[in-house]
PDB file of C-alpha atoms in Angstrom:
ATOM      1  CA  MET X   1      22.086  20.876 -12.105  1.00 46.00           C
ATOM      2  CA  ASN X   2      19.262  19.001 -11.914  1.00 53.00           C
ATOM      3  CA  LYS X   3      21.699  15.551 -11.515  1.00 56.00           C
ATOM      4  CA  LYS X   4      20.981  15.374  -7.174  1.00 55.00           C
ATOM      5  CA  LEU X   5      17.691  15.977  -8.126  1.00 56.00           C
ATOM      6  CA  VAL X   6      17.125  12.766 -11.249  1.00 52.00           C
ATOM      7  CA  ALA X   7      19.281  10.632  -8.058  1.00 50.00           C
ATOM      8  CA  ALA X   8      17.006  11.533  -5.573  1.00 50.00           C
ATOM      9  CA  LEU X   9      13.720  10.422  -7.653  1.00 52.00           C
ATOM     10  CA  SER X  10      15.098   7.065  -8.432  1.00 45.00           C
ATOM     11  CA  GLY X  11      15.762   6.219  -5.585  1.00 43.00           C
ATOM     12  CA  GLY X  12      12.018   7.463  -3.934  1.00 46.00           C
ATOM     13  CA  ALA X  13      11.007   4.302  -6.386  1.00 46.00           C
ATOM     14  CA  VAL X  14      11.983   2.550  -4.059  1.00 43.00           C
ATOM     15  CA  LEU X  15       8.806   3.680  -2.176  1.00 44.00           C
ATOM     16  CA  LEU X  16       7.006   2.435  -5.497  1.00 47.00           C
ATOM     17  CA  MET X  17       9.056  -0.837  -6.456  1.00 46.00           C
ATOM     18  CA  ALA X  18       7.099  -1.896  -2.450  1.00 46.00           C
ATOM     19  CA  LEU X  19       4.352  -3.076  -4.018  1.00 49.00           C
ATOM     20  CA  SER X  20       5.845  -5.032  -6.894  1.00 44.00           C
ATOM     21  CA  GLY X  21       8.864  -6.083  -5.532  1.00 42.00           C
ATOM     22  CA  CYS X  22       8.156  -9.941  -4.031  1.00 41.00           C
ATOM     23  CA  SER X  23       7.883 -13.222  -5.402  1.00 38.00           C
ATOM     24  CA  GLY X  24       6.936 -16.404  -4.036  1.00 41.00           C
ATOM     25  CA  ASP X  25       4.460 -19.175  -3.961  1.00 42.00           C
ATOM     26  CA  ASP X  26       1.517 -18.962  -1.953  1.00 38.00           C
ATOM     27  CA  SER X  27      -2.306 -20.950  -3.182  1.00 41.00           C
ATOM     28  CA  ASP X  28      -4.940 -19.554  -1.015  1.00 76.00           C
ATOM     29  CA  LYS X  29      -7.654 -18.636  -2.889  1.00 85.00           C
ATOM     30  CA  LYS X  30      -8.813 -16.107  -0.843  1.00 87.00           C
ATOM     31  CA  VAL X  31      -5.442 -14.365  -0.781  1.00 87.00           C
ATOM     32  CA  ASN X  32      -5.247 -14.075  -4.783  1.00 87.00           C
ATOM     33  CA  ASP X  33      -8.121 -12.740  -4.865  1.00 89.00           C
ATOM     34  CA  TRP X  34      -7.439  -9.632  -3.168  1.00 89.00           C
ATOM     35  CA  ALA X  35      -4.339  -9.259  -4.559  1.00 87.00           C
ATOM     36  CA  LYS X  36      -5.943  -9.560  -7.835  1.00 87.00           C
ATOM     37  CA  LYS X  37      -8.602  -7.043  -6.832  1.00 87.00           C
ATOM     38  CA  VAL X  38      -6.075  -4.641  -5.680  1.00 88.00           C
ATOM     39  CA  CYS X  39      -3.606  -4.909  -9.292  1.00 86.00           C
ATOM     40  CA  ASP X  40      -5.683  -4.438 -11.028  1.00 87.00           C
ATOM     41  CA  GLN X  41      -6.247  -1.330 -10.089  1.00 87.00           C
ATOM     42  CA  VAL X  42      -2.076  -0.571  -9.222  1.00 85.00           C
ATOM     43  CA  GLN X  43      -0.368  -0.704 -12.639  1.00 84.00           C
ATOM     44  CA  PRO X  44      -2.306   2.464 -13.784  1.00 88.00           C
ATOM     45  CA  GLN X  45      -0.620   4.198 -11.201  1.00 88.00           C
ATOM     46  CA  LEU X  46       2.359   2.196 -11.342  1.00 85.00           C
ATOM     47  CA  THR X  47       2.799   3.223 -14.510  1.00 88.00           C
ATOM     48  CA  LYS X  48       2.403   6.431 -14.100  1.00 90.00           C
ATOM     49  CA  ILE X  49       4.630   7.697 -11.854  1.00 88.00           C
ATOM     50  CA  ALA X  50       7.172   5.123 -13.690  1.00 87.00           C
ATOM     51  CA  ASP X  51       6.553   7.951 -16.604  1.00 91.00           C
ATOM     52  CA  ALA X  52       6.129  11.052 -13.976  1.00 90.00           C
ATOM     53  CA  ASN X  53      10.131  10.221 -13.889  1.00 87.00           C
ATOM     54  CA  THR X  54      11.179   9.833 -16.755  1.00 88.00           C
ATOM     55  CA  SER X  55       9.771  12.874 -17.607  1.00 88.00           C
ATOM     56  CA  ILE X  56      11.823  14.776 -15.325  1.00 86.00           C
ATOM     57  CA  GLN X  57      15.025  12.434 -15.805  1.00 85.00           C
ATOM     58  CA  GLN X  58      15.121  13.254 -19.638  1.00 85.00           C
ATOM     59  CA  ALA X  59      13.890  17.243 -18.836  1.00 83.00           C
ATOM     60  CA  THR X  60      16.358  16.824 -16.438  1.00 76.00           C
ATOM     61  CA  SER X  61      19.732  18.427 -17.924  1.00 71.00           C
ATOM     62  CA  ASP X  62      22.937  20.791 -17.810  1.00 65.00           C
ATOM     63  CA  SER X  63      21.071  23.017 -20.713  1.00 73.00           C
ATOM     64  CA  SER X  64      17.786  22.457 -19.927  1.00 81.00           C
ATOM     65  CA  LYS X  65      15.503  26.354 -19.168  1.00 88.00           C
ATOM     66  CA  PRO X  66      14.322  26.643 -15.418  1.00 90.00           C
ATOM     67  CA  ALA X  67      10.634  27.860 -16.884  1.00 91.00           C
ATOM     68  CA  ASP X  68      11.643  24.221 -18.857  1.00 90.00           C
ATOM     69  CA  VAL X  69      12.623  21.722 -15.358  1.00 91.00           C
ATOM     70  CA  GLN X  70      10.348  23.659 -13.079  1.00 93.00           C
ATOM     71  CA  LYS X  71       7.311  23.408 -15.494  1.00 93.00           C
ATOM     72  CA  ALA X  72       7.938  19.459 -16.113  1.00 92.00           C
ATOM     73  CA  ASP X  73       8.904  18.658 -12.305  1.00 93.00           C
ATOM     74  CA  SER X  74       5.701  20.220 -11.092  1.00 94.00           C
ATOM     75  CA  ALA X  75       3.528  17.710 -13.874  1.00 95.00           C
ATOM     76  CA  ALA X  76       5.098  15.256 -12.743  1.00 93.00           C
ATOM     77  CA  PHE X  77       5.080  15.500  -9.147  1.00 94.00           C
ATOM     78  CA  GLN X  78       1.258  16.262  -8.980  1.00 96.00           C
ATOM     79  CA  SER X  79       0.947  13.212 -11.606  1.00 95.00           C
ATOM     80  CA  ILE X  80       3.388  11.300  -8.892  1.00 92.00           C
ATOM     81  CA  SER X  81       0.723  12.848  -6.204  1.00 94.00           C
ATOM     82  CA  ASP X  82      -1.924  11.388  -7.342  1.00 95.00           C
ATOM     83  CA  ALA X  83      -0.543   7.988  -8.182  1.00 92.00           C
ATOM     84  CA  TYR X  84      -0.042   7.895  -4.483  1.00 91.00           C
ATOM     85  CA  LYS X  85      -3.317   8.443  -3.777  1.00 94.00           C
ATOM     86  CA  ALA X  86      -5.335   6.302  -6.094  1.00 93.00           C
ATOM     87  CA  LEU X  87      -2.677   3.580  -5.323  1.00 90.00           C
ATOM     88  CA  GLY X  88      -4.034   3.893  -1.644  1.00 92.00           C
ATOM     89  CA  SER X  89      -7.637   3.964  -2.621  1.00 93.00           C
ATOM     90  CA  ALA X  90      -6.810   0.868  -4.544  1.00 91.00           C
ATOM     91  CA  VAL X  91      -5.381  -0.899  -1.402  1.00 91.00           C
ATOM     92  CA  ASP X  92      -8.908   0.895   0.990  1.00 92.00           C
ATOM     93  CA  GLY X  93     -11.101  -0.135  -1.788  1.00 91.00           C
ATOM     94  CA  GLY X  94      -9.894  -3.521  -1.220  1.00 89.00           C
ATOM     95  CA  GLY X  95     -10.405  -4.127   1.900  1.00 90.00           C
ATOM     96  CA  ALA X  96      -7.963  -5.657   4.857  1.00 89.00           C
ATOM     97  CA  PRO X  97      -6.228  -8.503   3.314  1.00 87.00           C
ATOM     98  CA  PRO X  98      -7.174 -12.182   4.745  1.00 86.00           C
ATOM     99  CA  VAL X  99      -4.038 -13.066   7.075  1.00 84.00           C
ATOM    100  CA  THR X 100      -3.514 -12.368  10.801  1.00 84.00           C
ATOM    101  CA  ASP X 101      -3.442  -8.236  11.142  1.00 85.00           C
ATOM    102  CA  GLY X 102      -4.644  -8.062   7.662  1.00 86.00           C
ATOM    103  CA  GLU X 103      -7.044  -4.779   8.588  1.00 90.00           C
ATOM    104  CA  LYS X 104      -4.037  -3.177  10.444  1.00 89.00           C
ATOM    105  CA  THR X 105      -2.003  -4.300   8.201  1.00 87.00           C
ATOM    106  CA  GLN X 106      -3.872  -2.025   5.527  1.00 89.00           C
ATOM    107  CA  THR X 107      -4.463   0.717   7.092  1.00 91.00           C
ATOM    108  CA  GLU X 108      -0.681   1.455   7.579  1.00 89.00           C
ATOM    109  CA  ALA X 109      -0.265   1.167   3.576  1.00 89.00           C
ATOM    110  CA  VAL X 110      -3.559   3.489   3.163  1.00 91.00           C
ATOM    111  CA  LYS X 111      -2.126   5.971   4.557  1.00 91.00           C
ATOM    112  CA  GLU X 112       1.214   5.950   4.240  1.00 90.00           C
ATOM    113  CA  LEU X 113       0.977   5.449   0.789  1.00 91.00           C
ATOM    114  CA  ASN X 114      -1.646   9.219   1.118  1.00 93.00           C
ATOM    115  CA  ALA X 115       1.292  10.471   2.736  1.00 92.00           C
ATOM    116  CA  THR X 116       3.279   9.733  -0.418  1.00 91.00           C
ATOM    117  CA  SER X 117       0.518  11.525  -1.945  1.00 93.00           C
ATOM    118  CA  THR X 118       0.789  14.761   0.131  1.00 94.00           C
ATOM    119  CA  ALA X 119       4.241  14.753   0.274  1.00 93.00           C
ATOM    120  CA  TYR X 120       4.881  14.606  -3.392  1.00 93.00           C
ATOM    121  CA  ALA X 121       1.694  17.698  -3.118  1.00 96.00           C
ATOM    122  CA  GLY X 122       4.150  19.373  -2.061  1.00 95.00           C
ATOM    123  CA  LEU X 123       7.084  19.154  -4.006  1.00 94.00           C
ATOM    124  CA  LYS X 124       4.722  20.349  -6.482  1.00 95.00           C
ATOM    125  CA  THR X 125       4.148  23.741  -4.443  1.00 96.00           C
ATOM    126  CA  LYS X 126       7.689  24.070  -3.565  1.00 95.00           C
ATOM    127  CA  VAL X 127       9.029  23.614  -7.257  1.00 95.00           C
ATOM    128  CA  ASP X 128       5.839  25.930  -8.476  1.00 95.00           C
ATOM    129  CA  ALA X 129       7.626  28.625  -6.059  1.00 95.00           C
ATOM    130  CA  LEU X 130      10.882  28.728  -7.344  1.00 93.00           C
ATOM    131  CA  ASP X 131      12.612  32.049  -9.080  1.00 91.00           C
ATOM    132  CA  ILE X 132      13.176  31.086 -12.709  1.00 92.00           C
ATOM    133  CA  LYS X 133      14.728  33.918 -13.562  1.00 92.00           C
ATOM    134  CA  ASP X 134      17.615  33.597 -11.709  1.00 88.00           C
ATOM    135  CA  GLN X 135      19.638  30.712 -12.936  1.00 86.00           C
ATOM    136  CA  ALA X 136      21.421  29.884  -9.656  1.00 87.00           C
ATOM    137  CA  ASP X 137      18.239  30.226  -7.249  1.00 90.00           C
ATOM    138  CA  PHE X 138      16.853  27.793  -9.139  1.00 90.00           C
ATOM    139  CA  ALA X 139      19.146  25.566  -8.646  1.00 87.00           C
ATOM    140  CA  ASP X 140      19.542  25.647  -4.754  1.00 90.00           C
ATOM    141  CA  GLY X 141      16.473  25.650  -4.493  1.00 90.00           C
ATOM    142  CA  LEU X 142      16.408  22.481  -6.843  1.00 89.00           C
ATOM    143  CA  LYS X 143      18.905  21.472  -4.140  1.00 89.00           C
ATOM    144  CA  GLY X 144      16.768  21.302  -1.146  1.00 89.00           C
ATOM    145  CA  VAL X 145      13.595  19.683  -3.474  1.00 90.00           C
ATOM    146  CA  ALA X 146      16.355  16.246  -4.092  1.00 86.00           C
ATOM    147  CA  ASP X 147      17.235  16.681  -0.007  1.00 88.00           C
ATOM    148  CA  GLU X 148      13.227  16.268   0.231  1.00 88.00           C
ATOM    149  CA  LEU X 149      12.863  13.703  -2.805  1.00 85.00           C
ATOM    150  CA  ASP X 150      16.158  11.992  -0.890  1.00 82.00           C
ATOM    151  CA  LYS X 151      14.179  11.667   2.069  1.00 83.00           C
ATOM    152  CA  LEU X 152      11.173  10.349   1.025  1.00 81.00           C
ATOM    153  CA  GLY X 153      12.604   7.415  -1.257  1.00 73.00           C
ATOM    154  CA  LYS X 154      14.027   6.842   2.519  1.00 69.00           C
ATOM    155  CA  ASN X 155      11.870   7.572   5.079  1.00 64.00           C
ATOM    156  CA  GLY X 156       8.533   6.129   5.037  1.00 55.00           C
ATOM    157  CA  ASP X 157       7.656   2.428   3.335  1.00 65.00           C
ATOM    158  CA  GLN X 158       8.290  -0.128   6.994  1.00 66.00           C
ATOM    159  CA  ALA X 159       3.866  -0.849   6.255  1.00 64.00           C
ATOM    160  CA  LEU X 160       4.142  -0.748   2.328  1.00 70.00           C
ATOM    161  CA  GLN X 161       7.201  -3.723   2.915  1.00 75.00           C
ATOM    162  CA  LYS X 162       4.632  -5.254   5.261  1.00 74.00           C
ATOM    163  CA  LEU X 163       1.371  -5.186   2.724  1.00 76.00           C
ATOM    164  CA  GLN X 164       3.922  -6.532   0.443  1.00 76.00           C
ATOM    165  CA  SER X 165       5.435  -9.435   2.657  1.00 79.00           C
ATOM    166  CA  GLY X 166       4.132 -13.134   2.905  1.00 80.00           C
ATOM    167  CA  ASP X 167       1.036 -14.253   1.563  1.00 82.00           C
ATOM    168  CA  VAL X 168      -0.278 -11.105   0.290  1.00 82.00           C
ATOM    169  CA  GLY X 169       3.338 -10.470  -0.956  1.00 82.00           C
ATOM    170  CA  SER X 170       3.033 -13.442  -2.397  1.00 84.00           C
ATOM    171  CA  ALA X 171      -0.087 -13.414  -4.091  1.00 83.00           C
ATOM    172  CA  MET X 172       0.678  -9.399  -5.300  1.00 84.00           C
ATOM    173  CA  ALA X 173       3.034 -10.485  -6.830  1.00 82.00           C
ATOM    174  CA  LYS X 174       2.437 -12.917  -8.697  1.00 84.00           C
ATOM    175  CA  GLN X 175      -0.411 -10.835 -10.594  1.00 84.00           C
ATOM    176  CA  ALA X 176       0.459  -9.033 -13.516  1.00 81.00           C
ATOM    177  CA  GLY X 177      -1.093  -5.291 -12.453  1.00 80.00           C
ATOM    178  CA  CYS X 178       1.372  -5.265  -9.277  1.00 80.00           C
ATOM    179  CA  GLN X 179       4.375  -5.930 -11.639  1.00 74.00           C
ATOM    180  CA  LYS X 180       7.225  -3.230 -11.913  1.00 71.00           C
ATOM    181  CA  PRO X 181       5.659  -1.438 -15.638  1.00 69.00           C
ATOM    182  CA  PRO X 182       8.844  -2.285 -18.447  1.00 63.00           C
ATOM    183  CA  ALA X 183      10.859   1.008 -18.587  1.00 56.00           C
ATOM    184  CA  THR X 184       9.961   3.326 -20.571  1.00 51.00           C
ATOM    185  CA  ALA X 185      12.483   5.168 -23.202  1.00 46.00           C
ATOM    186  CA  GLY X 186      14.601   7.608 -21.854  1.00 43.00           C
ATOM    187  CA  GLY X 187      14.473   5.325 -18.449  1.00 40.00           C
ATOM    188  CA  SER X 188      17.409   4.616 -15.669  1.00 38.00           C
ATOM    189  CA  GLY X 189      14.755   1.532 -15.770  1.00 38.00           C
ATOM    190  CA  SER X 190      16.641   1.132 -12.306  1.00 34.00           C
ATOM    191  CA  PRO X 191      15.447   1.759  -8.405  1.00 34.00           C
ATOM    192  CA  ALA X 192      18.716   0.944  -7.411  1.00 32.00           C
ATOM    193  CA  ALA X 193      20.409   4.488  -8.365  1.00 31.00           C
ATOM    194  CA  GLY X 194      20.678   6.361  -4.414  1.00 33.00           C
ATOM    195  CA  SER X 195      19.437   4.083  -2.072  1.00 29.00           C
TER     196      SER X 195
END
């Protein structure tokens, strides 16, 4: 019933990985200090997002009751929304990275993270409004949510990609707080599905 939702959610995880998918070598102390300041606040949010994705995957099976799926999805979308809002605050609070166009890069990344937070809050509202009494209607509603998740995973991560590129991305990749959290039990650990 909900396989498309899980696939879309996995695709949406690509956006989250924009903060942690870069590697490189950089010795600029200012950039490394900036990355540490931001990344120390990022890890709990990455973990929260990964845990929420796992809870959706665990609640999503052909035998799941609509009420259980709705409850799990609603809580997960709220958690993801809160996490992206906190990520935006972490990047905002870190100040502009000490690189060319750092202020613009920071502003765009914060705007994008906040927009993602708002989008997940919207998905929570949609899931909450689904009719759980009619399984066919519920499944159709979930399909719409999955379609929106799929779009969310494919759109709008340009600012994050810019943030995690070059010297800033190299410095962030060195920080433990910006590393992808380990896959939790029941999770696929692969953000590539559906992208």
